[in-house]
Structure formats: C-alpha cells, structure tokens
GROMACS .gro file of C-alpha atoms in nm:
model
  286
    1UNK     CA    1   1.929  -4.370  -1.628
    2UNK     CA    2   2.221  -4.177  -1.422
    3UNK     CA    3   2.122  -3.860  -1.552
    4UNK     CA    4   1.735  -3.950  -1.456
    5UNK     CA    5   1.877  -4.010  -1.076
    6UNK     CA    6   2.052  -3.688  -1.055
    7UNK     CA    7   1.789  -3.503  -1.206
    8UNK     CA    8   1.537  -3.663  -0.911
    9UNK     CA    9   1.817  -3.631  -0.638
   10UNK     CA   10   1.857  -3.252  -0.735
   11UNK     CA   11   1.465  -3.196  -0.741
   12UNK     CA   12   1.440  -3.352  -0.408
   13UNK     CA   13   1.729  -3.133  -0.314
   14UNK     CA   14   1.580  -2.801  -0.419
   15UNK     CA   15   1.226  -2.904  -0.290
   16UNK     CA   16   1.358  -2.998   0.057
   17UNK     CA   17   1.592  -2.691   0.039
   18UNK     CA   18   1.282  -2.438  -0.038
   19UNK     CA   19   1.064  -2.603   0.218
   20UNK     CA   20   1.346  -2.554   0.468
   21UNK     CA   21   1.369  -2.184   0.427
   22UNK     CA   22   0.990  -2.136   0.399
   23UNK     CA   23   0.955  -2.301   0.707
   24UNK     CA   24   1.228  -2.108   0.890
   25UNK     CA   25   1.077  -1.781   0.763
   26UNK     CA   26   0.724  -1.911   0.873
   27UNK     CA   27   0.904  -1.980   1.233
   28UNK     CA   28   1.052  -1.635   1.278
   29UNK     CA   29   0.749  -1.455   1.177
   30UNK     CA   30   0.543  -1.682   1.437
   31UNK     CA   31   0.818  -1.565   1.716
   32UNK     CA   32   0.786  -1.203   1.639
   33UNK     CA   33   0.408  -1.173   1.614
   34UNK     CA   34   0.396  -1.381   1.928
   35UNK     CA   35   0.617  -1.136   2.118
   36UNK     CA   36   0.457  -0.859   1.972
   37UNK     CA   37   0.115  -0.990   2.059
   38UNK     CA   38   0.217  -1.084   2.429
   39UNK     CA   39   0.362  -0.762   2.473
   40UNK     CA   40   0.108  -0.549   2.269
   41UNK     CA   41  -0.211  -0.676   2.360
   42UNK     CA   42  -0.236  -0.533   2.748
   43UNK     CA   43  -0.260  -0.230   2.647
   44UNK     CA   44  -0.537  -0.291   2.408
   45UNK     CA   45  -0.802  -0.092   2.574
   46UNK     CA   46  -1.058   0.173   2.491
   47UNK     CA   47  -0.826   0.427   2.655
   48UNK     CA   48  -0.570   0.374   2.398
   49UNK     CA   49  -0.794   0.436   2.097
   50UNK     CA   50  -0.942   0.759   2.278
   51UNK     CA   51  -0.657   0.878   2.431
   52UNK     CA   52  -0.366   1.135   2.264
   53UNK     CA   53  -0.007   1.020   2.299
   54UNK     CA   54   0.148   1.144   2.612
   55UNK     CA   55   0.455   1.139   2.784
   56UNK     CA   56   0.290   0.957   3.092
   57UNK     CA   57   0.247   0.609   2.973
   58UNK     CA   58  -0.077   0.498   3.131
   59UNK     CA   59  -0.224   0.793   2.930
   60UNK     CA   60  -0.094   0.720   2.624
   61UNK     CA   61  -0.286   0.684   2.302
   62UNK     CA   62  -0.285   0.627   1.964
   63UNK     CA   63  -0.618   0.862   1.925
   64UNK     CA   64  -0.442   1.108   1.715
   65UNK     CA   65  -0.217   0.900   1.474
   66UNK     CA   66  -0.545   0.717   1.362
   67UNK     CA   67  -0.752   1.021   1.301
   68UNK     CA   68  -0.381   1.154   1.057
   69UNK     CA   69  -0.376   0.827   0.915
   70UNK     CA   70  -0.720   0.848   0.776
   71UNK     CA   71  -0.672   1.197   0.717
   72UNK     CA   72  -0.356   1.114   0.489
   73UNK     CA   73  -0.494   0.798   0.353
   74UNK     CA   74  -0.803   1.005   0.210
   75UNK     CA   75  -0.573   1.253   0.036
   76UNK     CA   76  -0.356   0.964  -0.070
   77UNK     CA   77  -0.674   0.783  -0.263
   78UNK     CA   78  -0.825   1.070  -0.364
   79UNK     CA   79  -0.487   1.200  -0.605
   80UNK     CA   80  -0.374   0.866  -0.669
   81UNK     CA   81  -0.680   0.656  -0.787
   82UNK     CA   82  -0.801   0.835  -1.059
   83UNK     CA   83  -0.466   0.979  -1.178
   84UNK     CA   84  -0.307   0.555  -1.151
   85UNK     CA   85  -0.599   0.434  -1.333
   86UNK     CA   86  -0.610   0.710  -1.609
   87UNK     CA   87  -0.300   0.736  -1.675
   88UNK     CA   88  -0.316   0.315  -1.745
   89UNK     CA   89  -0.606   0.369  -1.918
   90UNK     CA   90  -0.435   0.612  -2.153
   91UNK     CA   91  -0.099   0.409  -2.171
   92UNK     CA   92  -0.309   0.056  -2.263
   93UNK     CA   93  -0.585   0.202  -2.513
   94UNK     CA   94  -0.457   0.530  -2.652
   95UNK     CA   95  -0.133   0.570  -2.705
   96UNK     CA   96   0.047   0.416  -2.932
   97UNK     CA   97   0.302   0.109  -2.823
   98UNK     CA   98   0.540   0.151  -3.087
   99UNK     CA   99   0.620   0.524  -3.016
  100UNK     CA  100   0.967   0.494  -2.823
  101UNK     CA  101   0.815   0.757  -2.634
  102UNK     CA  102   0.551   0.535  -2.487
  103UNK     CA  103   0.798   0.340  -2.382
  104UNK     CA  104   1.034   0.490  -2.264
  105UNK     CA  105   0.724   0.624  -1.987
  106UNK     CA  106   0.638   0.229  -1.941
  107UNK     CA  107   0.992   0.131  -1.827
  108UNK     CA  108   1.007   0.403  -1.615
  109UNK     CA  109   0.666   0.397  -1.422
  110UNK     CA  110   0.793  -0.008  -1.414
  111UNK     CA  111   1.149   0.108  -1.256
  112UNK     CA  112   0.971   0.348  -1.037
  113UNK     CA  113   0.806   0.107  -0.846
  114UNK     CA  114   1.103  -0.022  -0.725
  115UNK     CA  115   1.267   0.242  -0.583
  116UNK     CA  116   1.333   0.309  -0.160
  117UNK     CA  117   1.038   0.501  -0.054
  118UNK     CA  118   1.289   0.738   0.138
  119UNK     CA  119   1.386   0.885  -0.215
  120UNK     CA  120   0.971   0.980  -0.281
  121UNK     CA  121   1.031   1.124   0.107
  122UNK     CA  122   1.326   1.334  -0.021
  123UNK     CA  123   1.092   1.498  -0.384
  124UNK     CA  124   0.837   1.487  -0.142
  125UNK     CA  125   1.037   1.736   0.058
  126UNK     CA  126   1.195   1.926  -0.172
  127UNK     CA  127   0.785   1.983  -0.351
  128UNK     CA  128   0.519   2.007  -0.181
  129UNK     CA  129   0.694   2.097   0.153
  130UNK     CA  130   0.915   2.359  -0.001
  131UNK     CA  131   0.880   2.467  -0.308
  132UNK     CA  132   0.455   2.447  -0.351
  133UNK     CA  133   0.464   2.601   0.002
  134UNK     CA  134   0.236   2.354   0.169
  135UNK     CA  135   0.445   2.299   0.436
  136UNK     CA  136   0.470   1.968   0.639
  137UNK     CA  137   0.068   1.910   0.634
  138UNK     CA  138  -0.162   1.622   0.591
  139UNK     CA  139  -0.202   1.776   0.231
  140UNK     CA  140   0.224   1.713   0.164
  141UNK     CA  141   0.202   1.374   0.348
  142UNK     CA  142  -0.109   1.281   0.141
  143UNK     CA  143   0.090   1.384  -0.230
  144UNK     CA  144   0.403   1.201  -0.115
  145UNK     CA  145   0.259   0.894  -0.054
  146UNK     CA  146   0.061   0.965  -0.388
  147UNK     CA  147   0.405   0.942  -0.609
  148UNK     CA  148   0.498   0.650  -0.409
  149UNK     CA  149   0.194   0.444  -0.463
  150UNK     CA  150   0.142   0.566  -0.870
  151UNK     CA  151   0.354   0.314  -0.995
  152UNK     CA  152   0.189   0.023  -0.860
  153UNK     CA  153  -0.145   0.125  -0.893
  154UNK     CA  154  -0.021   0.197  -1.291
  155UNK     CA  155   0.119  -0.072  -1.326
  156UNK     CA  156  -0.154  -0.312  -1.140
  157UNK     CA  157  -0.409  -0.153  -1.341
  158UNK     CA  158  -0.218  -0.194  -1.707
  159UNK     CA  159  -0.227  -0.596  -1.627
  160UNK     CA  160  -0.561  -0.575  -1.532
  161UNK     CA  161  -0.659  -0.369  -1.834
  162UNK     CA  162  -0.423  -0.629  -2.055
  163UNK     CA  163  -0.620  -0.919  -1.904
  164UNK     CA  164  -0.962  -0.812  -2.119
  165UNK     CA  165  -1.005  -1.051  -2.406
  166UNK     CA  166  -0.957  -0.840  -2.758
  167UNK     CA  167  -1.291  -1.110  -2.890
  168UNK     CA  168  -1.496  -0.859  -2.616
  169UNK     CA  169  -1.335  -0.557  -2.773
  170UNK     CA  170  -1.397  -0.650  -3.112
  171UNK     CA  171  -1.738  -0.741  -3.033
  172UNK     CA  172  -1.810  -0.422  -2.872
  173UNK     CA  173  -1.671  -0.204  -3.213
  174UNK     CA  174  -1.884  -0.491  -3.458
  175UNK     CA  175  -2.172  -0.294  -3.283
  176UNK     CA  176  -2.049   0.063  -3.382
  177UNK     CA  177  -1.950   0.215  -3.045
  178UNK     CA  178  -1.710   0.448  -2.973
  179UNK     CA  179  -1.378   0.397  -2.837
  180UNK     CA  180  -1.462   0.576  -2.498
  181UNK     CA  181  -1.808   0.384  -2.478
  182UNK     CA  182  -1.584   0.020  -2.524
  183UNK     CA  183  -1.337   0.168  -2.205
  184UNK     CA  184  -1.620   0.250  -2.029
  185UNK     CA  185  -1.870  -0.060  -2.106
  186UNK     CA  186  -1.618  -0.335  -2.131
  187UNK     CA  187  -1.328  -0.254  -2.048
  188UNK     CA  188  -1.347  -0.066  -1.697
  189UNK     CA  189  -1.598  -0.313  -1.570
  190UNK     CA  190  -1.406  -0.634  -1.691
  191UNK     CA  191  -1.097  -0.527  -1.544
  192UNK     CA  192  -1.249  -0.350  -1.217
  193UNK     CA  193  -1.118  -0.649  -0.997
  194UNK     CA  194  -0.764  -0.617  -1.071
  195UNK     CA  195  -0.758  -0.255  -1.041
  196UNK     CA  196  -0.930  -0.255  -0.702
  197UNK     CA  197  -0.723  -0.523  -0.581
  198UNK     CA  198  -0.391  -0.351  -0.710
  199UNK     CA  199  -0.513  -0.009  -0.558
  200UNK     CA  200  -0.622  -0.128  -0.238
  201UNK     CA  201  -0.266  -0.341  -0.182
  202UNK     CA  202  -0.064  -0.021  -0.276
  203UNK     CA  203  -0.284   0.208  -0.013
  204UNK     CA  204  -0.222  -0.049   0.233
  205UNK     CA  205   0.158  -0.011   0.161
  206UNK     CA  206   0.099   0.359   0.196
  207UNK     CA  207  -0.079   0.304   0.568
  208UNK     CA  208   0.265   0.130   0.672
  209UNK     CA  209   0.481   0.361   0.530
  210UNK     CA  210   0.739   0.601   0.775
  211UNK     CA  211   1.048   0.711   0.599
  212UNK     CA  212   0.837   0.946   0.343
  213UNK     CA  213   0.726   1.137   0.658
  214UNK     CA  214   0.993   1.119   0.872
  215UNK     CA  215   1.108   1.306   0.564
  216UNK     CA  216   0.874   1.562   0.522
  217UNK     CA  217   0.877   1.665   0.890
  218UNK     CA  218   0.524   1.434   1.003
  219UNK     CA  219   0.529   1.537   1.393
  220UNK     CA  220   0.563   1.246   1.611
  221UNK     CA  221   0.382   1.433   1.944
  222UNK     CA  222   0.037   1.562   1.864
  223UNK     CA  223  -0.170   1.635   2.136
  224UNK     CA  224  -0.496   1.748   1.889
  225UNK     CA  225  -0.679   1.606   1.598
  226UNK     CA  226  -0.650   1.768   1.274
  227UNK     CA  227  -0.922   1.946   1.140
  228UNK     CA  228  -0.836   2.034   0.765
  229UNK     CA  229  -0.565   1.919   0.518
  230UNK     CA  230  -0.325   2.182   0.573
  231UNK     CA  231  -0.311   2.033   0.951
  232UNK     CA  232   0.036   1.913   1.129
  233UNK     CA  233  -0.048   1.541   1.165
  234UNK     CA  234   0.121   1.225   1.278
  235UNK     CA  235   0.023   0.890   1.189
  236UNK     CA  236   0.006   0.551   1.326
  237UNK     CA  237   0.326   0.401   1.225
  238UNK     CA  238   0.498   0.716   1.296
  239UNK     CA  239   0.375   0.704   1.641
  240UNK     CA  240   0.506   0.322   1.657
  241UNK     CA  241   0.854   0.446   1.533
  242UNK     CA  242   0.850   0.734   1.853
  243UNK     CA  243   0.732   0.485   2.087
  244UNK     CA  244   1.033   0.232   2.007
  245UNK     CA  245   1.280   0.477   2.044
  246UNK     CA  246   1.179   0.549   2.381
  247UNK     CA  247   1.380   0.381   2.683
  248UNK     CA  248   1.111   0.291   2.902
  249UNK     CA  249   0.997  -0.045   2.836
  250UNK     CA  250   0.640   0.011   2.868
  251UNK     CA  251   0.662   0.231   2.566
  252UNK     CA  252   0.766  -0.071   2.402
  253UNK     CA  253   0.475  -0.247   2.439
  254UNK     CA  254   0.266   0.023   2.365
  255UNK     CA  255   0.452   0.040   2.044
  256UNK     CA  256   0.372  -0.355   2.041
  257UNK     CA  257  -0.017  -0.263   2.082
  258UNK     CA  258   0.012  -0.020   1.813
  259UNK     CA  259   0.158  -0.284   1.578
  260UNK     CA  260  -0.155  -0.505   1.661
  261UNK     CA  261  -0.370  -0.231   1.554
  262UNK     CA  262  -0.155  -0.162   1.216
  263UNK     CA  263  -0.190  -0.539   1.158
  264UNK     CA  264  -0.518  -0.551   1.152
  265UNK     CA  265  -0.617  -0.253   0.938
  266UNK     CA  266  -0.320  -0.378   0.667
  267UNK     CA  267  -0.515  -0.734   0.687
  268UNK     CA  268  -0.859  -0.557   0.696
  269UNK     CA  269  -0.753  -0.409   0.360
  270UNK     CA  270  -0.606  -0.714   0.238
  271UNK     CA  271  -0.905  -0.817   0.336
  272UNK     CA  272  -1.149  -0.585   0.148
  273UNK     CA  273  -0.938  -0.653  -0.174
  274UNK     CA  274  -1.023  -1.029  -0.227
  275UNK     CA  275  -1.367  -0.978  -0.123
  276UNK     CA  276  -1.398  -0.716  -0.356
  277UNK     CA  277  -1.213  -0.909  -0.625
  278UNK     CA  278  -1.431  -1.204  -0.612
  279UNK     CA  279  -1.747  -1.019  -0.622
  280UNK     CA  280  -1.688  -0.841  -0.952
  281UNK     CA  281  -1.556  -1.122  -1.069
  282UNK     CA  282  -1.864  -1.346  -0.999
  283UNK     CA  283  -2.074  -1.075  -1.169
  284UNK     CA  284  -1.843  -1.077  -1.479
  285UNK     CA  285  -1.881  -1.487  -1.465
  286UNK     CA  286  -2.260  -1.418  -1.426
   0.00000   0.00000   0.00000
C-alpha cells in the first residue's frame, strides 16, 4: 500500500512537473510572438513586399529576399525530392537489409540528420562554391540546402514506405506483377502521405535556414531580383539576420515584420502538409 502511495505521489509529481515547464515554454513563446507582432506588424504594408531593401528605412523591403527564397526553395525541391524519395525507395525495397553495407548507409543518413546545419554550410562551401565553380549563386544555395534536407526527407520517407502492410504487397505479387509495378501501384500511393508530409516539413526547415548561406557567401543587400540560377541572391531570413544587426531601432521592427511574414509561410507549409496528408489518406480509406 506504501509503495502504491509513492508510486501516485511521484506520478502526480512528474505530471505537475511536465505541465509546469510546458506551460512556461507556452508563456515565453506567447511574450516573444507578442513583441514581435507589436513591433512587426506596422510595417506590414504593400510597400514592404514591393519594395528592395534599402538603407533608408521607410523604403525598405523585403521584395528581393522573397523572390531568392522561392528561387532557392525551387532548386532545393527540385534535387532533393526525387533523389530523398529514391534513394528510400531503393534502401526499403531493393537492397538487401542484412548487407552491413546497407547499414552502415542507414545509420549514417539517420546520424546525418542530426548534425548543425553550419557544417552542410561549410561542404556546401568548400563544393559547389569552390570546387564545382558555381560560385555563391541561387544554384549553390539551392544544393546546400539539398544535403541538409536529404536526411529527413530519407528518412521520413523510409517510415512512410515501412508503414505499407506486407498483406497489400503480397497481394499485389499473388497477381503476378512486377516488383517495380507493386512500388509504383501500392506502394508509392499508400505511402504518398507520409512522404509529402516529411518533405514538405524538411523544405520548410530549409525556408528558415541562415547559417548554410551565411556560409556560402548569400548577399545580404540586393537591390535586383534574380533572373536565373546562377544569380547572387539573398533570402528572407537572411535579410531578417541583416536587419537585426543594424542599430537603428526601426530596423528592428522591420526585422520583426519580416519574422511575421516567415511565420506565416513556415505555417502555410505546415499547413499544406496536413491538408495534403489527410486527403490521400481519405482516398486510401476510400
């Protein structure tokens, strides 16, 4: 009977111990998006979206570090979709998982994932910037933030290709298919949700990112748009980061307004990932 008190009186503990620190984190994050939002949202006009960054502040935009966001995001998806979800594909249904080979890649794509993003800045650097020649352009920006994201979307995409019932995969051979017409019948479309909802997390991490760029040399004051892939570009968190290192204080809350904006397209692609999750998911139900 003692040890069933303690046990309760150390539950209770824990539980009120965990709600405690959830709530204090909940608080702090309330204070900062409140100041940020008080500060940011002023400057929330049309001006700011159409205007370039400029050293006067009433002129100052953010029209440029949206158009080399896109511009790197697009690169970013383009190398690191198909080469994330292939490369699961091949790790889950082709090779073999007893090979110490095979693993050995597994625990490293899984270790991978876990490491700074400043260290994908530095091979980013020493890569594409130097060595492949393409100097610090959208293209080297767009491939950095490609190694940074593979793991994740690997990694996402081996759960979700895990997650298929082997009864549909049996079924599917009974009938005397091929292997590739099984991946690409039940397989791919079974496990669509989770790979779409693993990708679209990991490009949202790669809209936040700033260290990888900083790295590569991503200019902080561009006065243009860029026009092709092998463009000088700056991007929307890099032009928060120049703005908060300023020491006017207006810059500060146009670095605040820029946060707003940042917000919203990382929750706009949080967003995009449920509904798209649910919808595949409904059809596979249906």
């Amino acid at each position: 009977m003692n040890n069933l008190k303690k046990r309760k009186i150390i539950d209770r503990f824990f539980h009120g111990l965990v709600f405690c620190t959830t709530s204090f984190a909940l608080i702090v994050l309330f204070i900062l998006l409140f100041d940020i939002f008080k500060d940011g949202t002023k400057w929330l006009s049309l001006d700011f979206f159409t205007n370039f960054t400029s050293r006067f502040i009433e002129k100052a935009g953010i029209k440029a570090a949206i158009t080399g966001s896109i511009w790197v995001i697009f690169v970013t998806i383009i190398f690191s979709f198909p080469i994330g979800v292939g490369t699961a594909l091949y790790l889950e249904e082709y090779s073999d998982d007893k090979s110490l080979l095979t693993r050995i890649i597994k625990l490293n794509i899984s270790n991978l994932a876990g490491v700074p993003s400043i260290v994908f800045g530095i091979l980013g650097l020493g890569i594409f910037v130097n060595t492949l020649g393409f100097g610090r352009s959208i293209l080297s920006g767009g491939l950095t933030l490609t190694l940074l994201i593979l793991p994740i979307i690997i990694v996402s995409a081996q759960e979700a290709i895990k997650s298929v019932p082997k009864e549909l995969r049996y079924g599917a051979y009974a009938l005397g298919i091929t292997k590739w017409q099984v991946i690409k019948g039940v397989v791919l479309p079974y496990s669509l949700p989770g790979i779409l909802t693993g990708s679209i997390l990991a490009i949202a991490r790669a809209l936040g990112e700033t260290a990888p760029l900083i790295m590569i040399g991503a200019v902080t004051f561009i006065a243009f748009t860029p026009e092709s892939i092998f463009d000088k570009f700056t991007t929307l968190p890099m032009q928060i980061y120049n703005w908060s290192t300023m020491p006017q204080a207006e810059f500060h809350d146009l670095a605040a307004g820029g946060i707003i904006v940042l917000l919203i397209l990382l929750l706009g692609a949080n967003a995009i990932s449920i509904i798209l999750r649910n919808k595949y998911q409904s059809r596979i139900k249906g």
